[in-house]
Amino acid sequence: ARAAHLADLPVAEVVIGDLEDLEQAARDRQAELIVTNSHGAEIAKRLGCALLRAGYPIYDQYGAPSRVWTGYAGTRQTVFDLANLLAAQYREIPPYRSVFWRGTHRDAERPKETPC
């Protein structure tokens, strides 16, 4: 809901809307990551971007209600979660392939390509 104190926030833009508005803005701005509850999973899939689940409800991950978001520990964990999400999305460093696999049936195995 619109409120007068939103104008005082130290951000460039505040958008009041729903998940449809989020999806449109993420598509227009070519978002690589969205942060929303579990209802955003389909949006992330359609856009081909990473999803950090936050808020309520989170019904598709075990232990989500007990996750710590505040303080040093919560911030540190969030940074790790974001790094892992983006690393999974953009695998720039190829997985290590042992020299002992050369010439074996395992040599033909290749990691799956990510859609992004």
Coordinates of C-alpha atoms in Angstrom, one line a residue:
A1 CA 0.0 0.0 0.0
R2 CA 1.1 3.5 -0.7
A3 CA 2.3 5.4 2.4
A4 CA 3.9 8.8 2.9
H5 CA 7.1 7.4 4.5
L6 CA 8.0 5.4 1.3
A7 CA 9.2 8.7 -0.2
D8 CA 11.8 8.9 2.6
L9 CA 13.5 5.6 1.7
P10 CA 17.1 5.9 0.4
V11 CA 16.3 4.2 -2.9
A12 CA 15.9 5.4 -6.5
E13 CA 12.4 3.8 -7.0
V14 CA 9.6 2.2 -5.0
V15 CA 7.1 0.1 -6.9
I16 CA 3.8 -0.9 -5.3
G17 CA 2.5 -4.0 -7.1
D18 CA 2.0 -7.7 -7.2
L19 CA 3.9 -10.6 -8.6
E20 CA 2.7 -9.8 -12.1
D21 CA 4.2 -6.4 -11.8
L22 CA 7.4 -7.9 -10.5
E23 CA 7.6 -10.3 -13.5
Q24 CA 7.0 -7.5 -16.0
A25 CA 9.7 -5.3 -14.4
A26 CA 12.1 -8.2 -14.2
R27 CA 11.5 -9.0 -17.9
D28 CA 11.9 -5.3 -18.9
R29 CA 15.2 -5.0 -17.0
Q30 CA 16.5 -8.4 -17.9
A31 CA 16.9 -9.4 -14.3
E32 CA 19.3 -12.2 -13.4
L33 CA 17.9 -12.7 -9.9
I34 CA 14.6 -12.2 -8.2
V35 CA 13.9 -12.3 -4.5
T36 CA 10.4 -13.4 -3.6
N37 CA 8.5 -16.1 -1.8
S38 CA 7.8 -19.6 -3.3
H39 CA 5.1 -18.1 -5.6
G40 CA 7.9 -16.6 -7.6
A41 CA 9.3 -20.0 -8.7
E42 CA 7.3 -20.0 -11.9
I43 CA 8.3 -16.4 -12.7
A44 CA 12.0 -17.3 -12.3
K45 CA 11.5 -20.4 -14.5
R46 CA 9.8 -18.3 -17.2
L47 CA 12.5 -15.6 -17.1
G48 CA 15.4 -18.1 -16.8
C49 CA 16.8 -16.3 -13.8
A50 CA 17.8 -17.3 -10.3
L51 CA 15.4 -17.1 -7.4
L52 CA 16.2 -16.3 -3.7
R53 CA 13.2 -17.4 -1.7
A54 CA 12.4 -14.9 1.0
G55 CA 9.3 -14.0 3.0
Y56 CA 6.1 -16.0 3.4
P57 CA 5.1 -18.6 2.2
I58 CA 8.1 -20.7 1.4
Y59 CA 6.5 -24.1 0.9
D60 CA 9.0 -25.8 -1.4
Q61 CA 12.1 -25.7 0.8
Y62 CA 12.7 -27.6 4.0
G63 CA 13.7 -25.5 7.0
A64 CA 12.8 -22.2 5.5
P65 CA 10.9 -20.9 8.6
S66 CA 14.0 -21.4 10.8
R67 CA 16.4 -19.5 8.5
V68 CA 18.1 -16.5 10.1
W69 CA 18.0 -13.3 8.0
T70 CA 19.1 -10.6 10.4
G71 CA 22.4 -9.7 12.0
Y72 CA 25.9 -10.7 10.9
A73 CA 25.1 -14.5 10.6
G74 CA 22.0 -13.9 8.6
T75 CA 23.7 -11.4 6.3
R76 CA 26.6 -13.7 5.8
Q77 CA 24.4 -16.6 4.9
T78 CA 22.3 -14.5 2.5
V79 CA 25.5 -13.5 0.7
F80 CA 26.6 -17.1 0.4
D81 CA 23.1 -18.1 -0.8
L82 CA 23.2 -15.4 -3.5
A83 CA 26.7 -16.4 -4.6
N84 CA 25.7 -20.1 -4.8
L85 CA 22.6 -19.2 -6.8
L86 CA 24.5 -17.1 -9.3
A87 CA 27.3 -19.6 -9.5
A88 CA 24.8 -22.4 -10.4
Q89 CA 23.2 -20.1 -13.0
Y90 CA 26.5 -19.0 -14.6
R91 CA 29.0 -21.8 -14.5
E92 CA 32.1 -19.9 -15.6
I93 CA 34.6 -22.3 -14.2
P94 CA 34.3 -25.8 -15.7
P95 CA 34.1 -28.8 -13.4
Y96 CA 37.4 -30.5 -12.8
R97 CA 38.0 -33.5 -15.1
S98 CA 40.5 -36.0 -13.8
V99 CA 43.3 -37.0 -16.1
F100 CA 42.6 -40.6 -15.2
W101 CA 39.3 -40.4 -17.0
R102 CA 41.0 -39.9 -20.4
G103 CA 40.4 -42.7 -22.7
T104 CA 37.6 -44.2 -20.5
H105 CA 33.8 -44.2 -20.9
R106 CA 33.8 -41.3 -18.3
D107 CA 35.8 -39.1 -20.7
A108 CA 32.7 -38.8 -22.9
E109 CA 30.6 -37.3 -20.1
R110 CA 30.1 -33.6 -20.3
P111 CA 28.4 -31.3 -17.7
K112 CA 24.9 -30.1 -18.6
E113 CA 24.8 -26.7 -20.0
T114 CA 22.8 -24.1 -18.2
P115 CA 20.0 -22.2 -20.1
C116 CA 21.4 -18.8 -19.3

